[in-house]
Amino acid sequence: MVKPIIYLVSDSLGETAEKVIKSALLQFGDHHEYELVREPYVDGREKINHVLMTVARERAIVGYTLVDPELREYIYERSVELDIEAIDILGPMLDAMERMFKKKPRVKPGLNHQLDEAYFKRIEAIEFAVKYDDGRDPRGIEKADIVLVGISRTSKTPLSQYLALKSFKVANVPIVPEVDPPKELFSVDPSKCIGLKINSQKLNDIRKERLKALGLKPNANYATTTRIEQELEYFETLVERLGCPVIDVSYKAVEETANIILQLQMLN
């Protein structure tokens, strides 16, 4: 027995039409009992005619997702003339939304695919932030859109993750007086680097709480005023050498600092 054929006509990739048709086919058994033929990027009457003539010859049916109302009308009229069973998958929803929103649709094919690209770009940025967190690999400095520079407990990691959700690739570099900063830090555009400074008393409180959370004594050298002042002095020397913008994160939420960084990026 010859398999029934269903043509999927789209002005983009045809993924939407395929998903809908396959969902419907499940109500009639395994979709492998049918043959699906995808016809992507159909953007004119000539292509529509070519497909419909084939559909008529093979006594198939056609499902279509076309955003252009003229093309939708044309494929409907030609299907009637050729006695073809044709299903407008997208049109009725677009028409209903046009009436509800009282505005015309953009009539731009492939927007769903563009959203997918945005999603994957965001995922890539998140993976980048994890890979190049806390100076694990200095090679990330040159690849990054933004490089965060700061001493311990200045919110470098949460900022990296927050900015990654905005699709920015972020590397962060911890600054420690006893460790030379990576040479890559001095070869990138200074406008890509953002120094994160903090009030010494605020940092002292944060570090003491961190030590408590780890079950350590709050008077460890890590949280002493002397040590913090030493780190902050070294940080100031470094960012002056880099010539990069500096943001005081002492009393700012991560979102607030991130918005300042995004504004700086827009100016570059």
mmCIF file of N, CA, C and O in Angstrom, residues 117-127 164-167:
data_model
loop_
_atom_site.group_PDB
_atom_site.id
_atom_site.type_symbol
_atom_site.label_atom_id
_atom_site.label_comp_id
_atom_site.label_asym_id
_atom_site.label_seq_id
_atom_site.Cartn_x
_atom_site.Cartn_y
_atom_site.Cartn_z
ATOM 1 N N GLU A 117 17.464 31.164 17.930
ATOM 2 C CA GLU A 117 18.856 31.604 17.881
ATOM 3 C C GLU A 117 19.202 32.425 19.125
ATOM 4 O O GLU A 117 20.283 32.294 19.687
ATOM 5 N N ALA A 118 18.265 33.264 19.554
ATOM 6 C CA ALA A 118 18.480 34.069 20.756
ATOM 7 C C ALA A 118 18.617 33.174 21.980
ATOM 8 O O ALA A 118 19.449 33.414 22.860
ATOM 9 N N TYR A 119 17.798 32.122 22.019
ATOM 10 C CA TYR A 119 17.855 31.169 23.138
ATOM 11 C C TYR A 119 19.214 30.483 23.190
ATOM 12 O O TYR A 119 19.857 30.412 24.243
ATOM 13 N N PHE A 120 19.680 30.010 22.052
ATOM 14 C CA PHE A 120 20.960 29.303 22.028
ATOM 15 C C PHE A 120 22.131 30.239 22.307
ATOM 16 O O PHE A 120 23.133 29.830 22.898
ATOM 17 N N LYS A 121 21.999 31.495 21.908
ATOM 18 C CA LYS A 121 23.048 32.474 22.212
ATOM 19 C C LYS A 121 23.128 32.690 23.720
ATOM 20 O O LYS A 121 24.222 32.812 24.283
ATOM 21 N N ARG A 122 21.970 32.716 24.377
ATOM 22 C CA ARG A 122 21.939 32.898 25.832
ATOM 23 C C ARG A 122 22.556 31.696 26.539
ATOM 24 O O ARG A 122 23.329 31.842 27.489
ATOM 25 N N ILE A 123 22.230 30.500 26.076
ATOM 26 C CA ILE A 123 22.801 29.283 26.663
ATOM 27 C C ILE A 123 24.314 29.271 26.491
ATOM 28 O O ILE A 123 25.063 28.920 27.411
ATOM 29 N N GLU A 124 24.776 29.689 25.319
ATOM 30 C CA GLU A 124 26.217 29.740 25.051
ATOM 31 C C GLU A 124 26.902 30.711 26.016
ATOM 32 O O GLU A 124 27.992 30.441 26.524
ATOM 33 N N ALA A 125 26.240 31.848 26.280
ATOM 34 C CA ALA A 125 26.803 32.844 27.194
ATOM 35 C C ALA A 125 26.873 32.314 28.617
ATOM 36 O O ALA A 125 27.841 32.570 29.348
ATOM 37 N N ILE A 126 25.854 31.561 29.037
ATOM 38 C CA ILE A 126 25.847 30.977 30.382
ATOM 39 C C ILE A 126 26.980 29.965 30.527
ATOM 40 O O ILE A 126 27.703 29.952 31.529
ATOM 41 N N GLU A 127 27.145 29.122 29.526
ATOM 42 C CA GLU A 127 28.227 28.126 29.554
ATOM 43 C C GLU A 127 29.591 28.819 29.571
ATOM 44 O O GLU A 127 30.524 28.367 30.235
ATOM 45 N N ALA A 164 25.102 36.976 31.634
ATOM 46 C CA ALA A 164 24.991 35.877 30.674
ATOM 47 C C ALA A 164 23.539 35.668 30.259
ATOM 48 O O ALA A 164 23.245 35.327 29.112
ATOM 49 N N LEU A 165 22.618 35.883 31.189
ATOM 50 C CA LEU A 165 21.190 35.772 30.865
ATOM 51 C C LEU A 165 20.762 36.842 29.867
ATOM 52 O O LEU A 165 19.718 36.719 29.219
ATOM 53 N N LYS A 166 21.575 37.894 29.751
ATOM 54 C CA LYS A 166 21.343 38.942 28.761
ATOM 55 C C LYS A 166 22.138 38.658 27.489
ATOM 56 O O LYS A 166 22.261 39.511 26.610
ATOM 57 N N SER A 167 22.725 37.454 27.409
ATOM 58 C CA SER A 167 23.467 36.967 26.233
ATOM 59 C C SER A 167 24.857 37.577 26.075
ATOM 60 O O SER A 167 25.438 37.536 24.992
#
